[in-house]
XYZ file of C-alpha atoms in Angstrom:
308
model
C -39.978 -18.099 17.084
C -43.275 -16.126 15.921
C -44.695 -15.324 12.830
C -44.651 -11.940 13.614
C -41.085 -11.875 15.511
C -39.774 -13.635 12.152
C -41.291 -11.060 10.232
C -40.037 -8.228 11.785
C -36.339 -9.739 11.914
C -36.899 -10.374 8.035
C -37.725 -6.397 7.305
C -35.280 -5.022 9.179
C -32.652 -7.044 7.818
C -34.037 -5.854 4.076
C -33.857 -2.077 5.304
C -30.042 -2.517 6.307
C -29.402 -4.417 3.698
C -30.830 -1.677 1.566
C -29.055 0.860 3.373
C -26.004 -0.847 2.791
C -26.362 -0.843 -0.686
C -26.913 2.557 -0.973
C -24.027 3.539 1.058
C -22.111 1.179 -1.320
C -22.943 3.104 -4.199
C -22.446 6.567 -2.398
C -18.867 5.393 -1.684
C -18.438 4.121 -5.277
C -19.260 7.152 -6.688
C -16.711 8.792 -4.452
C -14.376 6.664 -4.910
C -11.119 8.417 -6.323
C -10.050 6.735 -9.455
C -6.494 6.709 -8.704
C -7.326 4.382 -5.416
C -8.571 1.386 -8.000
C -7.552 -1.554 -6.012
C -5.842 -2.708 -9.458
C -3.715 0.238 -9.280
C -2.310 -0.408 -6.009
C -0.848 -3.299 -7.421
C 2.909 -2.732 -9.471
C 1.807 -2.285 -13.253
C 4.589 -4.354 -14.684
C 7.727 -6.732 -13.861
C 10.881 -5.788 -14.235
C 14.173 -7.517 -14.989
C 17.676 -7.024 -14.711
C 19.327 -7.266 -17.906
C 23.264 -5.730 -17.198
C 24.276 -2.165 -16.048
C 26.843 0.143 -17.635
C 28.894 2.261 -15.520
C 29.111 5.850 -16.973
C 30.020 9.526 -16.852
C 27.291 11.303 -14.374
C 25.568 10.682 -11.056
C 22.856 12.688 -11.291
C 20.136 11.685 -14.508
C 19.580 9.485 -17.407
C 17.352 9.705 -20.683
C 16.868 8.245 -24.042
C 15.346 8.930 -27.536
C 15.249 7.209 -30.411
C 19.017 6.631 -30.926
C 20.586 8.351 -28.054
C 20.837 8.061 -24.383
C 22.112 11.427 -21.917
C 23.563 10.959 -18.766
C 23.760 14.038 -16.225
C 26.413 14.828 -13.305
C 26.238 17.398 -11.120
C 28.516 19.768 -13.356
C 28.250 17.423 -16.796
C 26.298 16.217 -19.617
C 27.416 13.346 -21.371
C 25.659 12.141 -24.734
C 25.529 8.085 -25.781
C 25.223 6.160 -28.060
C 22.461 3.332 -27.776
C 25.494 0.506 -27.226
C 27.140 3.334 -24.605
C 29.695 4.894 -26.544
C 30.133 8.075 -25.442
C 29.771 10.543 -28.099
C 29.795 13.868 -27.155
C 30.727 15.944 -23.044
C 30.268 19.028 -21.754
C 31.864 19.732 -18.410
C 31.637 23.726 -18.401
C 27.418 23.448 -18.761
C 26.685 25.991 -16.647
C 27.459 28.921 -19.975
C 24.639 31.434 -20.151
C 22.982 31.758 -17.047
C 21.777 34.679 -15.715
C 21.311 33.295 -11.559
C 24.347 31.607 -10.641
C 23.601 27.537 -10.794
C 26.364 24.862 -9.926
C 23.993 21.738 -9.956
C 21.782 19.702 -12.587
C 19.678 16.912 -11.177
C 17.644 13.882 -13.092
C 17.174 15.136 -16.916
C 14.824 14.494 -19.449
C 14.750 14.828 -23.407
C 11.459 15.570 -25.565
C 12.241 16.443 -29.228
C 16.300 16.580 -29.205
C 15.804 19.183 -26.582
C 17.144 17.782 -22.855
C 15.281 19.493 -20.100
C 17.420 20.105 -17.103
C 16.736 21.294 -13.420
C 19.015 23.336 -12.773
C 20.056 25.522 -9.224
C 22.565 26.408 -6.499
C 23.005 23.590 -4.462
C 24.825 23.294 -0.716
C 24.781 20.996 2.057
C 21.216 20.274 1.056
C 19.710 23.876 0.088
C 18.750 24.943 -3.044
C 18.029 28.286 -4.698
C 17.750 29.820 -7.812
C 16.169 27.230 -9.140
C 15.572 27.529 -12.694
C 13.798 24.788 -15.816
C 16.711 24.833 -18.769
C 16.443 23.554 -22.325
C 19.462 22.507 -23.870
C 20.329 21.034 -27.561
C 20.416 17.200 -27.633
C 23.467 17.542 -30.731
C 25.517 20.217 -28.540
C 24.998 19.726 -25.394
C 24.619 23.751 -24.883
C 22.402 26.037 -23.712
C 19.332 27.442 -25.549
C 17.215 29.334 -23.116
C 15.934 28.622 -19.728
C 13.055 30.322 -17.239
C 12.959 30.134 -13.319
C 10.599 28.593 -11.192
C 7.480 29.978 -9.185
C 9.308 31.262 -5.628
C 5.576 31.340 -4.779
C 5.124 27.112 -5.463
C 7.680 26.807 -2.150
C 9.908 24.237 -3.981
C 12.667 24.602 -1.897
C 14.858 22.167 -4.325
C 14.833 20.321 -7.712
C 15.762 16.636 -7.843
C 14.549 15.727 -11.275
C 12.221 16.596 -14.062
C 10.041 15.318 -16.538
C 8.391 15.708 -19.881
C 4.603 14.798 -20.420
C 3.861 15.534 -23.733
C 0.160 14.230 -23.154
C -0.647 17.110 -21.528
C 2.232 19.653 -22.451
C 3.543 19.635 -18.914
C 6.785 19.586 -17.206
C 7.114 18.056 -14.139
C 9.881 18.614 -11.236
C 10.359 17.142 -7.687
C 12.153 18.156 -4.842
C 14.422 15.917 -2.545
C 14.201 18.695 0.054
C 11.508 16.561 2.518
C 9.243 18.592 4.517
C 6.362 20.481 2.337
C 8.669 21.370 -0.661
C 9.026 17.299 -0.822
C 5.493 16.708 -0.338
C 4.464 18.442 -3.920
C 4.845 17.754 -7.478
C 5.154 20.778 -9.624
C 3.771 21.562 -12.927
C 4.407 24.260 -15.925
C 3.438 24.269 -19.339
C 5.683 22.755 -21.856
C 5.119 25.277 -24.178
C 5.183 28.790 -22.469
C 6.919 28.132 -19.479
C 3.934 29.184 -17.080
C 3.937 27.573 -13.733
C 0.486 25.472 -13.474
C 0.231 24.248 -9.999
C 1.484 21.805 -7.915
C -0.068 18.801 -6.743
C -0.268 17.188 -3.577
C 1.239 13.643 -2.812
C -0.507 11.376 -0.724
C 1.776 8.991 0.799
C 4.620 10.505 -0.239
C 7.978 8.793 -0.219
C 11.103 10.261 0.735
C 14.076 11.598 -0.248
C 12.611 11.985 -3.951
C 15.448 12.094 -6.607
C 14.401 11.203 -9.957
C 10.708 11.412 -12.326
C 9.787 10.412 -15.313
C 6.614 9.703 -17.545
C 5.210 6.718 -19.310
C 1.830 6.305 -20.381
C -0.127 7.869 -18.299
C 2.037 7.718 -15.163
C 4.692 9.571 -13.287
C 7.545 7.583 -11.928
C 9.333 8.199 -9.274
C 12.863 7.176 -7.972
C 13.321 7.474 -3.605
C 16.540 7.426 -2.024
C 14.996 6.212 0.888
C 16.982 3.071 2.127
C 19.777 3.456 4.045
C 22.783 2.485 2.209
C 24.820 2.272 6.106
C 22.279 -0.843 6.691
C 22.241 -2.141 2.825
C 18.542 -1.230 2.650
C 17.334 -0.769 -1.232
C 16.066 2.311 -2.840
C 12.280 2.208 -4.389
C 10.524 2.800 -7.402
C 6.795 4.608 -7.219
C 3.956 5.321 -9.174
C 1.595 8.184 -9.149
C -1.019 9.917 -12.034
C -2.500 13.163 -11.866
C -6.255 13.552 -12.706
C -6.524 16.983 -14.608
C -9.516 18.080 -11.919
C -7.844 17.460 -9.071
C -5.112 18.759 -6.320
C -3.526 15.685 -5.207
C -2.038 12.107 -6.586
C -2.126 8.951 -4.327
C 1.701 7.417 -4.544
C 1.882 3.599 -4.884
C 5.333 1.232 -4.376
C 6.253 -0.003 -7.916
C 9.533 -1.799 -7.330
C 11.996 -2.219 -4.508
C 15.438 -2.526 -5.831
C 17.079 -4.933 -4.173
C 19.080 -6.521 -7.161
C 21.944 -3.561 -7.940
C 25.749 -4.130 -6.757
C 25.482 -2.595 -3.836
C 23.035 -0.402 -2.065
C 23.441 3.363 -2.135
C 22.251 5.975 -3.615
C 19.844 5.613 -6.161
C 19.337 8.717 -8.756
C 17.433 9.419 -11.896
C 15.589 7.080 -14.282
C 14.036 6.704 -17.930
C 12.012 4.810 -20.213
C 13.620 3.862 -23.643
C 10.430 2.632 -25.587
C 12.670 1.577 -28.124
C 13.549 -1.568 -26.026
C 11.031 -1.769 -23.213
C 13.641 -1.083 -20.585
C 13.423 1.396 -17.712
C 16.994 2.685 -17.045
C 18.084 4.034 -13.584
C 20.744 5.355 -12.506
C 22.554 4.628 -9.221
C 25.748 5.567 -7.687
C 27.821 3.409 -5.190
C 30.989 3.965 -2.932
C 30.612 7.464 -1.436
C 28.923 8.242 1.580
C 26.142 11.019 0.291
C 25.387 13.181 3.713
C 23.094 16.176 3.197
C 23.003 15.350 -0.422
C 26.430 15.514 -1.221
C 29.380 13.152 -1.267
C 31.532 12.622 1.717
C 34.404 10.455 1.752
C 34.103 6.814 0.837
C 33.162 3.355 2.242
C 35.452 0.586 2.893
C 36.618 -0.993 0.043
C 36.259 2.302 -2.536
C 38.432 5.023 -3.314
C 35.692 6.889 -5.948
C 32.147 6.850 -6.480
C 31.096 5.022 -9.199
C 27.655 5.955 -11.515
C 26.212 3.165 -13.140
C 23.123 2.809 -15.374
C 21.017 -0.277 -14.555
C 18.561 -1.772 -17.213
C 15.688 -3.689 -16.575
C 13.405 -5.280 -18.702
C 9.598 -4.350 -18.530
C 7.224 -7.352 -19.154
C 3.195 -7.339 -18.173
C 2.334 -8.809 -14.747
């Protein structure tokens, strides 16, 4: 090869390697922080420790001493070694829109935050964000959605008391299951929703832990045994939409159903979830039983949360 050949292969691989490092650092600085390679990976392991079966199919939450379990028409107030201590079946006192459903719950000062609408055959409406006392178990006030968010449905709700939001989901697929929605823990003003990219389906529970929405997915198909999922998402404050990342597959429970709300209890380092077996769940609600089962049964399962 000649000099000169050699030297003109030699600067034009310097110009594209150049180039390349310049688009490198273009991309970096695009890069969306929520697409960190290291946050694609699950944050932490989780084990099964036992489950509890208990009074509700819908939610579970703790704080400091306490745990609440929701059903559909119930709230139902533990005990940290699940004794029940305290029910309300007749919840639905006070309301000015006519609601016959609560989904996943949360608690954030003694007060449990409830979703709360009119739920059939897998339509919801007048959807509304209720407070209710953590000692009684009654209603204290309550303040409906945004109709102009287009949440069709709420499937669960959370507390972030980093940023003084509330978050709900919808189970309702389509665009109202596409969206996280925000208001403002405070005054009650809706805030926005956000956008999920690579959304999972089927979304049933949420809850926050440093810095991170969880989310529970009823999207296995109990008919074929497949498990339900756990996912993980943040919000940025300046921006529109979250990237959703696969957390945990459950594949450990009794049997595979339908998989509900879920909760952090700090106390312990446990993530609770909430899972109901035996009924066949079409359009959302329950529909006869499979083989072996003559009632559905709600259990609680506990896993422990240890550092990958």
């Amino acid at each position: 090869m000649g000099k000169r050949l050699f030297s003109l292969i030699l600067s034009l691989l310097v110009l594209a390697s150049l180039s390349c490092r310049a688009f490198a650092r273009e991309m970096g600085a695009q890069q969306r922080p929520e697409d960190d390679p290291a946050d694609m990976l699950p944050l932490h392991a989780y084990t099964l420790t036992g489950s509890v079966e208990v009074a509700g199919r819908q939610g579970v939450c703790a704080e400091n001493a306490c745990y609440w379990v929701s059903g559909s028409a119930s709230l139902a107030k533990y005990d940290k070694n699940w004794n029940l201590l305290l029910k309300n079946e007749d919840p639905f006192r006070g309301y000015e829109r006519e609601v016959n459903h609560i989904a996943d719950i949360d608690v954030y000062e003694n007060e449990l935050y409830i979703g709360a609408e009119y739920f059939m055959d897998g339509v919801g409406k007048n959807i509304q964000i209720a407070v209710y006392d953590g000692d009684t178990l009654e209603l204290k006030r309550s303040f409906p959605f945004a109709e102009e968010s287009g949440q069709l449905e709420c499937s669960g709700i959370a507390v972030d008391p980093d940023t003084k939001s509330v978050w709900m989901c919808s189970w309702v697929g389509e665009e109202s299951g596409r969206y996280l929605y925000r208001y403002d823990l405070e005054t009650g003003a809706y805030r926005g929703k956000v956008h999920l990219q690579m959304p999972p389906q089927w979304l049933q529970g949420i809850a926050y832990c440093d810095g991170w929405l969880y989310l529970t997915a009823d999207d296995g198909n109990a008919d074929d045994k497949e498990p339900d999922h756990l996912y993980r998402t943040r919000v940025p404050d300046d921006r529109s939409y979250c990237t959703v990342v696969l957390e945990r597959t459950f594949d450990d429970v009794t049997r595979q159903g339908e998989i509900e709300g879920l909760t952090f209890d700090k106390e312990t380092g446990s993530l609770l979830v909430l899972y109901n077996r035996g009924a066949r769940i079409i359009l959302g609600m329950p529909r006869g039983f499979y083989e072996g089962y003559d009632r559905e049964i709600s259990e609680v399962f506990v896993y422990s949360i240890s550092a990958r």
